[in-house]
Tab-separated table of C-alpha atoms in Angstrom:
chain	number	residue	atom	x	y	z
A	78	MET	CA	0.233	-0.371	0.398
A	79	SER	CA	2.298	3.240	-1.005
A	80	ARG	CA	-1.215	4.627	-0.461
A	81	PRO	CA	-3.550	2.020	0.950
A	82	ARG	CA	-6.935	2.976	-1.127
A	83	THR	CA	-4.811	3.955	-4.458
A	84	SER	CA	-5.165	0.591	-6.253
A	85	ARG	CA	-8.907	-0.065	-4.993
A	86	ARG	CA	-10.042	0.912	-8.313
A	87	LEU	CA	-8.204	-1.889	-9.976
A	88	ALA	CA	-11.612	-4.702	-8.846
A	89	LEU	CA	-9.829	-8.636	-8.493
A	90	ALA	CA	-11.260	-10.759	-10.208
A	91	VAL	CA	-13.285	-13.865	-8.426
A	92	PRO	CA	-15.372	-17.237	-9.895
A	93	ALA	CA	-18.614	-15.835	-11.951
A	94	ALA	CA	-20.173	-18.129	-9.526
A	95	ILE	CA	-19.259	-16.448	-6.247
A	96	GLY	CA	-21.279	-13.126	-8.297
A	97	ALA	CA	-24.122	-14.882	-9.273
A	98	PHE	CA	-25.734	-15.094	-5.280
A	99	ALA	CA	-29.356	-12.430	-5.661
A	100	LEU	CA	-28.569	-9.831	-3.421
A	101	THR	CA	-30.381	-9.926	0.535
A	102	ALA	CA	-33.309	-7.461	0.463
A	103	LEU	CA	-33.257	-5.163	3.226
A	104	PRO	CA	-37.166	-4.070	4.920
A	105	ALA	CA	-38.226	-0.980	3.701
A	106	PHE	CA	-36.674	2.675	6.792
A	107	ALA	CA	-35.485	0.942	9.193
A	108	THR	CA	-32.106	0.403	9.991
A	109	SER	CA	-29.810	-3.573	9.788
A	110	THR	CA	-30.648	-5.143	12.507
A	111	PRO	CA	-28.014	-7.244	15.167
A	112	ALA	CA	-29.203	-10.669	12.914
A	113	GLN	CA	-28.827	-8.594	9.542
A	114	ILE	CA	-25.637	-8.273	11.033
A	115	ALA	CA	-24.236	-11.094	12.236
A	116	THR	CA	-25.039	-13.260	8.872
A	117	SER	CA	-23.602	-10.541	6.679
A	118	LYS	CA	-20.541	-10.966	9.091
A	119	THR	CA	-20.780	-15.239	8.476
A	120	ASN	CA	-21.134	-14.753	4.886
A	121	GLY	CA	-18.658	-12.019	4.679
A	122	VAL	CA	-16.347	-14.025	6.254
A	123	ALA	CA	-16.963	-16.913	4.099
A	124	TYR	CA	-16.787	-15.293	1.023
A	125	LEU	CA	-12.840	-13.566	2.341
A	126	LYS	CA	-11.620	-17.342	2.925
A	127	SER	CA	-12.187	-18.664	-0.513
A	128	LEU	CA	-9.434	-15.482	-1.320
A	129	GLN	CA	-7.120	-18.183	0.689
A	130	ALA	CA	-4.321	-19.382	-2.214
A	131	ALA	CA	-4.453	-23.139	-1.976
A	132	ASP	CA	-1.108	-22.469	-0.393
A	133	GLY	CA	-1.849	-20.490	2.271
A	134	SER	CA	-1.445	-16.553	0.967
A	135	TYR	CA	-2.792	-13.752	0.898
A	136	ALA	CA	-0.962	-11.340	0.175
A	137	GLY	CA	0.845	-11.077	-3.046
A	138	SER	CA	1.492	-8.371	-6.253
A	139	GLY	CA	0.099	-5.383	-6.541
A	140	LEU	CA	-3.190	-4.442	-4.103
A	141	SER	CA	-2.705	-6.839	-1.156
A	142	ASN	CA	-5.578	-8.809	0.018
A	143	GLU	CA	-3.661	-8.716	3.059
A	144	TRP	CA	-6.285	-6.439	4.531
A	145	ALA	CA	-8.766	-9.643	5.301
A	146	PHE	CA	-6.591	-9.767	8.349
A	147	SER	CA	-8.307	-6.903	9.697
A	148	ALA	CA	-11.815	-8.046	8.930
A	149	PHE	CA	-11.385	-11.160	9.823
A	150	ALA	CA	-10.181	-10.100	13.356
A	151	ALA	CA	-13.441	-7.306	13.474
A	152	ALA	CA	-16.282	-9.943	13.122
A	153	GLY	CA	-14.210	-12.320	15.737
A	154	THR	CA	-12.143	-14.784	13.365
A	155	ALA	CA	-8.448	-15.640	14.219
A	156	VAL	CA	-5.991	-15.139	11.040
A	157	VAL	CA	-4.777	-18.531	12.854
A	158	ASP	CA	-7.999	-20.133	12.166
A	159	VAL	CA	-8.187	-19.385	8.575
A	160	ALA	CA	-6.321	-22.815	6.623
A	161	PRO	CA	-7.465	-24.168	2.498
A	162	GLY	CA	-8.564	-27.397	2.890
A	163	GLY	CA	-8.496	-27.849	6.896
A	164	ASP	CA	-4.659	-27.344	6.220
A	165	THR	CA	-3.086	-26.292	9.618
A	166	THR	CA	-0.118	-25.853	7.744
A	167	LYS	CA	-1.129	-23.403	5.812
A	168	ASN	CA	-2.717	-21.250	7.745
A	169	ALA	CA	-2.759	-17.657	6.744
A	170	ARG	CA	-0.767	-16.307	9.962
A	171	THR	CA	2.184	-18.623	9.804
A	172	VAL	CA	2.287	-18.543	5.577
A	173	TYR	CA	2.292	-14.530	5.720
A	174	ARG	CA	4.918	-14.115	9.143
A	175	ASN	CA	7.149	-15.874	7.090
A	176	LEU	CA	7.185	-13.532	3.949
A	177	ILE	CA	6.789	-10.387	5.689
A	178	SER	CA	10.162	-12.622	7.587
A	179	THR	CA	12.283	-12.458	4.426
A	180	SER	CA	14.635	-10.133	3.642
A	181	GLY	CA	12.819	-9.367	0.123
A	182	TRP	CA	9.515	-7.914	1.807
A	183	PRO	CA	7.954	-5.846	1.431
A	184	SER	CA	9.673	-4.696	-2.384
A	185	ALA	CA	13.448	-3.575	-3.872
A	186	THR	CA	11.812	-0.120	-3.345
A	187	PRO	CA	9.576	0.146	0.042
A	188	VAL	CA	7.105	3.185	1.500
A	189	VAL	CA	6.348	3.622	4.739
A	190	THR	CA	3.075	2.715	4.489
A	191	ASP	CA	3.995	-0.798	3.186
A	192	TYR	CA	5.416	-1.038	6.781
A	193	GLU	CA	1.833	0.731	7.891
A	194	ARG	CA	0.279	-2.078	6.381
A	195	GLY	CA	2.685	-5.088	7.355
A	196	THR	CA	1.707	-3.282	11.283
A	197	LEU	CA	-2.244	-2.618	10.679
A	198	ASN	CA	-2.960	-7.028	9.576
A	199	ALA	CA	0.312	-8.872	11.343
A	200	TYR	CA	-1.114	-7.236	14.788
A	201	ALA	CA	-5.398	-8.211	13.392
A	202	ALA	CA	-3.617	-11.543	12.556
A	203	GLY	CA	-1.399	-12.273	16.282
A	204	ILE	CA	1.918	-11.158	15.051
A	205	ASP	CA	3.055	-9.451	17.617
A	206	PRO	CA	4.544	-6.262	14.554
A	207	ALA	CA	7.547	-5.777	16.634
A	208	ARG	CA	8.836	-9.094	17.196
A	209	VAL	CA	8.232	-10.920	13.434
A	210	SER	CA	11.606	-12.525	13.319
A	211	ALA	CA	14.969	-11.771	14.187
A	212	SER	CA	15.891	-9.577	11.950
A	213	ARG	CA	12.211	-7.567	11.417
A	214	ASN	CA	10.447	-5.369	13.500
A	215	LEU	CA	7.690	-3.762	11.792
A	216	ILE	CA	7.340	-1.252	14.174
A	217	ALA	CA	11.532	0.199	13.884
A	218	ASN	CA	10.584	-0.582	9.986
A	219	VAL	CA	8.092	2.674	10.044
A	220	TYR	CA	10.076	4.602	12.533
A	221	SER	CA	13.138	5.022	10.033
A	222	TYR	CA	10.492	7.068	8.127
A	223	TRP	CA	10.386	10.417	10.286
A	224	GLN	CA	10.697	13.619	8.876
A	225	THR	CA	13.884	15.573	10.834
A	226	ALA	CA	12.330	18.556	9.198
A	227	GLU	CA	9.381	18.193	9.372
A	228	THR	CA	8.704	16.952	12.509
A	229	GLY	CA	5.116	14.675	13.311
A	230	TYR	CA	5.758	13.051	9.353
A	231	PHE	CA	6.079	10.364	8.100
A	232	GLY	CA	7.767	9.412	4.357
A	233	PRO	CA	7.138	12.509	2.135
A	234	SER	CA	4.458	15.326	3.478
A	235	SER	CA	2.847	15.104	0.288
A	236	ASN	CA	1.524	12.582	0.970
A	237	PHE	CA	0.003	13.188	3.340
A	238	ASN	CA	-1.672	9.643	3.701
A	239	GLY	CA	2.032	7.735	5.192
A	240	THR	CA	1.214	10.120	8.059
A	241	VAL	CA	-2.124	8.698	8.771
A	242	PHE	CA	-1.011	5.383	8.520
A	243	ALA	CA	1.464	6.085	10.692
A	244	ALA	CA	-0.990	7.066	13.691
A	245	LEU	CA	-3.534	4.509	12.637
A	246	SER	CA	-0.193	1.319	13.290
A	247	LEU	CA	1.766	2.804	15.907
A	248	GLY	CA	-1.363	3.568	17.936
A	249	GLY	CA	-3.381	0.921	16.813
A	250	ALA	CA	-0.838	-1.642	17.522
A	251	LYS	CA	-1.132	-2.891	20.808
A	252	THR	CA	0.925	-4.354	22.443
A	253	GLN	CA	0.140	-7.833	23.723
A	254	ALA	CA	-0.914	-6.359	27.354
A	255	GLY	CA	-3.182	-4.158	25.028
A	256	GLY	CA	-0.889	-1.188	26.108
A	257	THR	CA	-0.186	1.768	24.066
A	258	ARG	CA	4.169	1.197	22.974
A	259	ILE	CA	4.894	4.554	21.842
A	260	PRO	CA	5.124	7.577	24.002
A	261	GLN	CA	2.850	10.927	24.400
A	262	ALA	CA	5.573	13.351	22.732
A	263	LEU	CA	5.484	10.686	19.259
A	264	THR	CA	1.777	10.743	19.276
A	265	ASP	CA	0.976	13.996	19.760
A	266	SER	CA	3.395	15.338	17.222
A	267	MET	CA	1.407	13.159	14.818
A	268	VAL	CA	-2.360	14.273	15.989
A	269	THR	CA	-0.673	17.806	15.002
A	270	ARG	CA	-0.051	17.026	11.778
A	271	ILE	CA	-3.232	15.462	11.554
A	272	ARG	CA	-5.375	18.596	12.574
A	273	ALA	CA	-3.254	21.081	10.446
A	274	ASN	CA	-3.890	19.031	7.664
A	275	GLN	CA	-8.318	18.771	7.931
A	276	HIS	CA	-10.340	20.939	5.042
A	277	ASN	CA	-12.617	23.914	6.124
A	278	ASP	CA	-15.118	21.481	4.739
A	279	GLY	CA	-14.169	18.869	7.669
A	280	GLY	CA	-12.422	16.117	5.090
A	281	TRP	CA	-8.412	14.855	4.692
A	282	THR	CA	-7.295	14.061	1.503
A	283	PHE	CA	-4.197	11.826	1.108
A	284	SER	CA	-2.267	14.801	0.101
A	285	LYS	CA	-0.478	17.005	2.343
A	286	ALA	CA	-2.817	21.048	2.830
A	287	GLU	CA	-1.085	22.205	5.439
A	288	GLY	CA	-0.027	25.911	4.979
A	289	ASN	CA	-2.001	25.860	2.138
A	290	PRO	CA	-4.794	28.256	1.771
A	291	THR	CA	-6.286	26.842	-1.755
A	292	ALA	CA	-5.633	22.732	-0.665
A	293	LEU	CA	-7.788	23.759	2.653
A	294	ALA	CA	-10.282	25.308	0.939
A	295	ALA	CA	-10.465	21.903	-1.283
A	296	GLN	CA	-13.732	19.922	-1.085
A	297	GLY	CA	-12.662	16.456	1.459
A	298	ASP	CA	-12.022	13.098	0.139
A	299	VAL	CA	-14.480	10.561	2.872
A	300	ASP	CA	-12.076	7.230	2.113
A	301	MET	CA	-9.600	10.244	4.346
A	302	THR	CA	-11.218	11.113	6.294
A	303	GLY	CA	-12.475	7.934	7.497
A	304	ALA	CA	-8.530	7.063	7.991
A	305	ALA	CA	-8.100	10.509	9.628
A	306	MET	CA	-11.056	10.910	12.106
A	307	ALA	CA	-9.901	7.465	13.117
A	308	ALA	CA	-6.262	8.001	13.792
A	309	LEU	CA	-7.496	11.111	16.123
A	310	CYS	CA	-9.319	8.860	18.540
A	311	VAL	CA	-6.306	6.467	17.464
A	312	SER	CA	-3.991	8.305	19.452
A	313	GLY	CA	-6.857	9.185	22.326
A	314	VAL	CA	-8.566	12.434	20.442
A	315	PRO	CA	-12.276	11.233	22.383
A	316	ASN	CA	-15.394	12.108	19.819
A	317	THR	CA	-16.165	14.836	21.431
A	318	ASP	CA	-13.046	17.129	20.289
A	319	ALA	CA	-13.967	19.661	17.679
A	320	ASP	CA	-11.901	18.240	14.984
A	321	VAL	CA	-13.366	15.099	15.396
A	322	VAL	CA	-16.767	16.501	15.803
A	323	GLN	CA	-16.215	18.138	12.177
A	324	ALA	CA	-15.487	15.182	10.587
A	325	LYS	CA	-18.324	13.472	11.871
A	326	ASN	CA	-20.643	16.698	10.815
A	327	PHE	CA	-18.628	16.281	6.993
A	328	LEU	CA	-19.640	12.816	6.581
A	329	LYS	CA	-23.401	13.413	7.497
A	330	GLY	CA	-22.556	15.949	5.231
A	331	ARG	CA	-21.885	13.731	2.152
A	332	LEU	CA	-25.372	10.535	3.315
A	333	ALA	CA	-27.556	9.848	0.569
A	334	THR	CA	-30.891	8.789	0.807
A	335	THR	CA	-29.980	4.930	0.543
A	336	GLY	CA	-27.203	5.209	3.418
A	337	ALA	CA	-24.577	5.415	1.275
A	338	PHE	CA	-22.039	8.461	1.313
A	339	ASN	CA	-20.837	10.672	-1.888
A	340	SER	CA	-17.421	10.158	-2.561
A	341	MET	CA	-15.734	11.966	-5.113
A	342	TYR	CA	-14.655	8.206	-6.554
A	343	GLY	CA	-19.121	8.106	-6.404
A	344	VAL	CA	-20.894	5.959	-4.214
A	345	ASN	CA	-18.800	2.811	-3.485
A	346	THR	CA	-19.265	0.392	-0.727
A	347	SER	CA	-15.061	0.771	0.365
A	348	SER	CA	-15.698	4.512	0.744
A	349	ASN	CA	-18.869	3.400	3.423
A	350	GLY	CA	-16.205	0.761	4.334
A	351	TRP	CA	-13.997	3.958	5.456
A	352	GLY	CA	-16.190	5.939	6.567
A	353	VAL	CA	-18.329	3.713	8.963
A	354	ALA	CA	-14.549	2.732	9.782
A	355	GLY	CA	-13.715	6.444	10.434
A	356	LEU	CA	-17.365	6.068	13.256
A	357	ASN	CA	-16.282	3.279	14.428
A	358	ALA	CA	-12.617	3.952	15.418
A	359	CYS	CA	-14.105	7.039	17.489
A	360	GLY	CA	-17.516	5.235	19.056
A	361	ILE	CA	-20.114	7.035	17.151
A	362	ASN	CA	-22.770	4.739	15.811
A	363	PRO	CA	-23.442	4.701	12.773
A	364	GLN	CA	-27.551	3.253	12.795
A	365	THR	CA	-28.597	6.153	14.229
A	366	GLY	CA	-28.706	10.073	14.861
A	367	ASP	CA	-27.491	12.136	12.057
A	368	PHE	CA	-26.582	8.638	10.121
A	369	LEU	CA	-30.073	7.622	9.643
A	370	THR	CA	-31.425	9.242	7.470
A	371	ALA	CA	-35.015	10.568	6.465
A	372	SER	CA	-35.718	7.567	4.806
A	373	GLY	CA	-34.664	4.953	7.635
A	374	LYS	CA	-31.647	4.137	5.733
A	375	THR	CA	-27.865	4.077	7.609
A	376	PRO	CA	-24.462	2.964	6.171
A	377	ILE	CA	-24.890	0.017	7.342
A	378	ASP	CA	-27.718	-0.739	5.020
A	379	PHE	CA	-26.362	0.511	2.394
A	380	LEU	CA	-22.831	-2.352	2.747
A	381	ILE	CA	-24.936	-5.204	3.426
A	382	ALA	CA	-27.757	-4.141	0.403
A	383	ASN	CA	-24.681	-4.584	-1.669
A	384	GLN	CA	-23.855	-7.848	-0.660
A	385	PHE	CA	-23.925	-11.294	-2.104
A	386	ASN	CA	-25.357	-13.812	-0.115
A	387	PRO	CA	-25.464	-16.327	0.589
A	388	ALA	CA	-22.120	-16.470	-1.104
A	389	GLY	CA	-20.713	-13.080	1.283
A	390	GLY	CA	-18.771	-10.919	-1.482
A	391	PHE	CA	-19.603	-7.127	-1.942
A	392	LYS	CA	-20.056	-5.155	-5.242
A	393	TYR	CA	-18.066	-2.184	-5.500
A	394	LYS	CA	-20.329	0.096	-7.414
A	395	PRO	CA	-24.657	-1.225	-6.983
A	396	ALA	CA	-24.500	-1.411	-10.547
A	397	ASP	CA	-22.083	-3.952	-10.738
A	398	THR	CA	-22.861	-7.468	-11.369
A	399	SER	CA	-19.928	-9.913	-9.167
A	400	PRO	CA	-17.917	-8.634	-5.967
A	401	SER	CA	-14.773	-6.572	-5.522
A	402	ALA	CA	-12.456	-8.169	-3.042
A	403	TYR	CA	-10.683	-5.601	-1.495
A	404	SER	CA	-14.019	-3.595	-1.158
A	405	SER	CA	-15.576	-6.577	0.771
A	406	ILE	CA	-12.573	-6.637	2.960
A	407	ASP	CA	-13.440	-2.421	3.231
A	408	ALA	CA	-17.545	-2.852	3.726
A	409	LEU	CA	-16.802	-6.903	6.492
A	410	ARG	CA	-14.389	-4.372	8.543
A	411	ALA	CA	-17.451	-1.851	9.209
A	412	VAL	CA	-19.989	-3.641	9.499
A	413	ALA	CA	-18.285	-6.232	11.989
A	414	GLY	CA	-17.719	-3.089	13.437
A	415	GLY	CA	-14.280	-2.265	13.352
A	416	GLY	CA	-11.896	0.123	12.803
A	417	PHE	CA	-8.973	-0.431	10.756
A	418	THR	CA	-6.889	-3.372	12.452
A	419	SER	CA	-8.679	-5.342	15.934
A	420	ALA	CA	-6.947	-7.366	18.190
A	421	PRO	CA	-6.814	-10.445	17.475
A	422	PRO	CA	-9.385	-12.981	18.803
A	423	VAL	CA	-8.720	-15.895	20.958
A	424	PRO	CA	-8.101	-18.861	18.342
A	425	VAL	CA	-10.391	-22.426	17.449
A	426	THR	CA	-7.574	-24.111	16.480
A	427	PRO	CA	-6.148	-26.591	18.873
A	428	GLY	CA	-2.994	-25.555	20.146
A	429	ALA	CA	-2.473	-22.096	18.853
A	430	PRO	CA	-1.492	-19.192	20.337
A	431	GLN	CA	-3.509	-16.087	20.015
A	432	TRP	CA	0.184	-14.737	19.230
A	433	VAL	CA	3.399	-15.229	17.755
A	434	ALA	CA	6.164	-13.117	18.133
A	435	GLN	CA	10.496	-13.708	18.462
A	436	SER	CA	11.246	-13.341	22.046
A	437	THR	CA	15.067	-13.105	21.477
A	438	PHE	CA	17.167	-11.310	19.601
A	439	THR	CA	20.104	-14.525	17.656
A	440	ALA	CA	22.914	-13.865	17.775
A	441	GLY	CA	25.417	-12.879	14.629
A	442	THR	CA	21.233	-11.435	13.236
A	443	ALA	CA	21.516	-8.405	12.567
A	444	ALA	CA	18.176	-6.339	14.283
A	445	LYS	CA	16.461	-2.521	14.391
A	446	LEU	CA	15.381	-1.276	17.576
A	447	ALA	CA	12.588	1.453	18.109
A	448	LEU	CA	13.703	4.649	19.803
A	449	THR	CA	12.614	7.835	20.064
A	450	VAL	CA	14.922	10.146	21.997
A	451	ASP	CA	13.069	13.535	23.463
A	452	ASP	CA	14.647	16.277	25.318
A	453	GLY	CA	12.018	17.726	26.947
A	454	ALA	CA	12.762	21.392	25.398
A	455	GLY	CA	10.552	20.367	21.919
A	456	ASN	CA	12.722	18.869	19.908
A	457	LEU	CA	11.610	15.249	19.295
A	458	LYS	CA	13.639	13.139	17.286
A	459	VAL	CA	12.354	9.750	16.357
A	460	CYS	CA	15.021	7.165	14.428
A	461	SER	CA	15.304	2.971	13.788
A	462	VAL	CA	18.467	1.410	15.156
A	463	ALA	CA	19.785	-1.148	13.671
A	464	PHE	CA	22.620	-3.250	15.436
A	465	THR	CA	24.035	-6.850	15.166
A	466	PRO	CA	23.189	-8.296	18.980
A	467	THR	CA	25.984	-11.006	20.398
A	468	GLY	CA	23.446	-12.590	23.099
A	469	THR	CA	20.149	-12.808	23.050
A	470	THR	CA	19.512	-9.873	25.044
A	471	THR	CA	20.909	-6.567	24.115
A	472	THR	CA	21.440	-2.998	26.655
A	473	LEU	CA	20.437	-0.254	26.725
A	474	GLY	CA	23.908	1.768	26.495
A	475	ASP	CA	24.638	-0.948	23.681
A	476	VAL	CA	21.558	-0.111	21.605
A	477	LEU	CA	22.438	4.264	22.255
A	478	ASN	CA	26.278	3.772	20.741
A	479	ALA	CA	25.275	2.255	17.887
A	480	ALA	CA	22.324	4.596	17.393
A	481	THR	CA	25.333	7.198	17.084
A	482	THR	CA	26.694	5.203	13.836
A	483	SER	CA	23.733	3.568	12.116
A	484	ALA	CA	20.049	4.586	12.642
A	485	THR	CA	17.456	6.314	10.195
A	486	PRO	CA	17.003	8.872	9.881
A	487	ALA	CA	20.065	10.009	11.130
A	488	GLY	CA	21.410	12.129	14.123
A	489	CYS	CA	18.881	10.801	16.928
A	490	VAL	CA	21.964	9.789	19.208
A	491	THR	CA	25.116	12.311	18.867
A	492	SER	CA	26.615	11.485	22.053
A	493	VAL	CA	25.455	9.529	25.014
A	494	THR	CA	28.001	9.297	28.355
A	495	PRO	CA	29.371	7.853	29.756
A	496	SER	CA	29.682	6.101	26.427
A	497	SER	CA	30.495	2.746	27.912
A	498	GLY	CA	30.745	0.365	30.581
A	499	THR	CA	27.564	1.112	33.739
A	500	GLY	CA	25.694	3.623	35.159
A	501	THR	CA	23.714	6.090	35.073
A	502	VAL	CA	23.091	7.886	31.685
A	503	THR	CA	24.012	11.262	33.039
A	504	ALA	CA	24.267	13.229	28.805
A	505	VAL	CA	22.841	12.372	25.611
A	506	ASN	CA	23.475	14.946	22.392
A	507	GLY	CA	25.202	17.479	25.404
A	508	LYS	CA	22.211	17.495	26.695
A	509	ALA	CA	23.126	17.053	30.447
A	510	ASN	CA	21.236	14.995	34.129
A	511	SER	CA	20.167	18.565	35.890
A	512	GLY	CA	18.510	18.305	39.550
A	513	SER	CA	15.309	16.029	39.545
A	514	ASN	CA	15.455	16.295	35.397
A	515	THR	CA	17.056	13.594	34.537
A	516	TRP	CA	17.475	10.809	31.853
A	517	LYS	CA	14.484	8.460	31.447
A	518	VAL	CA	13.675	5.307	29.622
A	519	SER	CA	10.692	3.865	29.089
A	520	VAL	CA	10.459	0.258	27.427
A	521	ASP	CA	6.857	-0.165	24.996
A	522	GLY	CA	5.278	2.029	27.459
A	523	SER	CA	6.372	1.283	30.070
A	524	ALA	CA	6.537	4.136	33.653
A	525	PHE	CA	9.867	5.983	32.877
A	526	ALA	CA	12.811	5.421	34.979
A	527	GLY	CA	16.106	6.208	35.589
A	528	ALA	CA	18.629	5.741	32.110
A	529	LEU	CA	21.405	3.610	33.184
A	530	ARG	CA	23.023	1.711	30.743
A	531	GLU	CA	23.117	-1.504	31.299
A	532	LYS	CA	18.917	-1.443	31.231
A	533	VAL	CA	17.833	-5.525	29.732
A	534	ILE	CA	16.772	-4.716	26.229
A	535	ASN	CA	15.249	-7.258	24.757
A	536	MET	CA	13.861	-8.531	21.091
A	537	GLY	CA	11.749	-5.858	19.256
A	538	ASP	CA	11.018	-3.391	22.864
A	539	THR	CA	10.190	-0.376	21.406
A	540	ILE	CA	12.671	2.536	23.767
A	541	ALA	CA	11.681	6.350	24.290
A	542	LEU	CA	14.055	8.172	26.291
A	543	ARG	CA	13.112	11.400	27.708
A	544	TRP	CA	14.921	14.362	29.448
A	545	GLY	CA	12.304	16.106	32.578
A	546	ALA	CA	11.913	15.529	36.206
């Protein structure tokens, strides 16, 4: 996903027989009932299972069906339970984990959204994205695209989409214990940029608008508005916040009597799916109040009205005669109440754990760790630190030393005192401890404590260093 939605207009081929089933008629002037939603979920899951290749894969060249993992999780189906012909050795989670562990993934010229896509879907599949394998840390991969000249952006700022999905992935992919793994300073920096790119009408688009009056005055996009408002709410912004309310009102203003959103791509299920996902992520009911039309229809009604049953696939546009794989993923995720990712359900496959993760470094295998350095004066640095561990764990001192020469982007750490041995870290980047204001460290969102060079750092730890009281 260089841009997660750019290629979705190219509908993926599906067996003609699947598209031959009649659509389910909905009662007039009524919202979708829990029973209808349950049926939609059951049939939608069955359709997404039909997209799995014989080798167990979902990901491939072009627009990848791995987005199905976020829909499975929202619908209550564990990805590890999805296996062709019941062959658990080819379950979708194991196959995907093996794929994203390879050095050639995602491509020879990756972009930040590739790693954000991987993070969101690995998390939904029950793969700790920071601990995919000894050599793959998706959180660190995302950190490497931090824009030092435009802090708060990930990837080129012109492609604002990359920053929205950074917030969605870094904030949405929680730790295995359910906690936020990144520091508040990083979250705040992304939220600031997302707010600055909100158009005057309350919406957003894929492109940067900050500082450009003409762009800010242009019409927003239903799809990106759903993603951006979800990014705010995933980052802890409440749904009563003025910018979230403006986004909700933008979507309300795009609502047609059928329950469809009038998007810049025309009426379609993918745009409805993204709009509803944004509402879901913010805890806004898409079937009541502002989203119940005078005709008694809602955005969920529109989605279910465009689902083939019992086959379960969804059309992209109402006039289509066959389902679209990608639109089916977008629609099912929304109908199931999901945002852009969900925690993995507990598997039903005997012996299959809810989570899989690389627990230790492998000596001699190059690894990466995610690091932030906050000097307490608003100068946040974010980077991926590359190093080759010599044992199953490493230390904070060794990570900081490695960051002075092997960080992406460079300059995250220019100096550390002391530069060897053990003991308290007394200065970083020339800024020394002063009274109660000292360098402190947090790992995976833990409480900040005094930074010691000998502090043990484990595989996949997300490290935050902060100067302050």
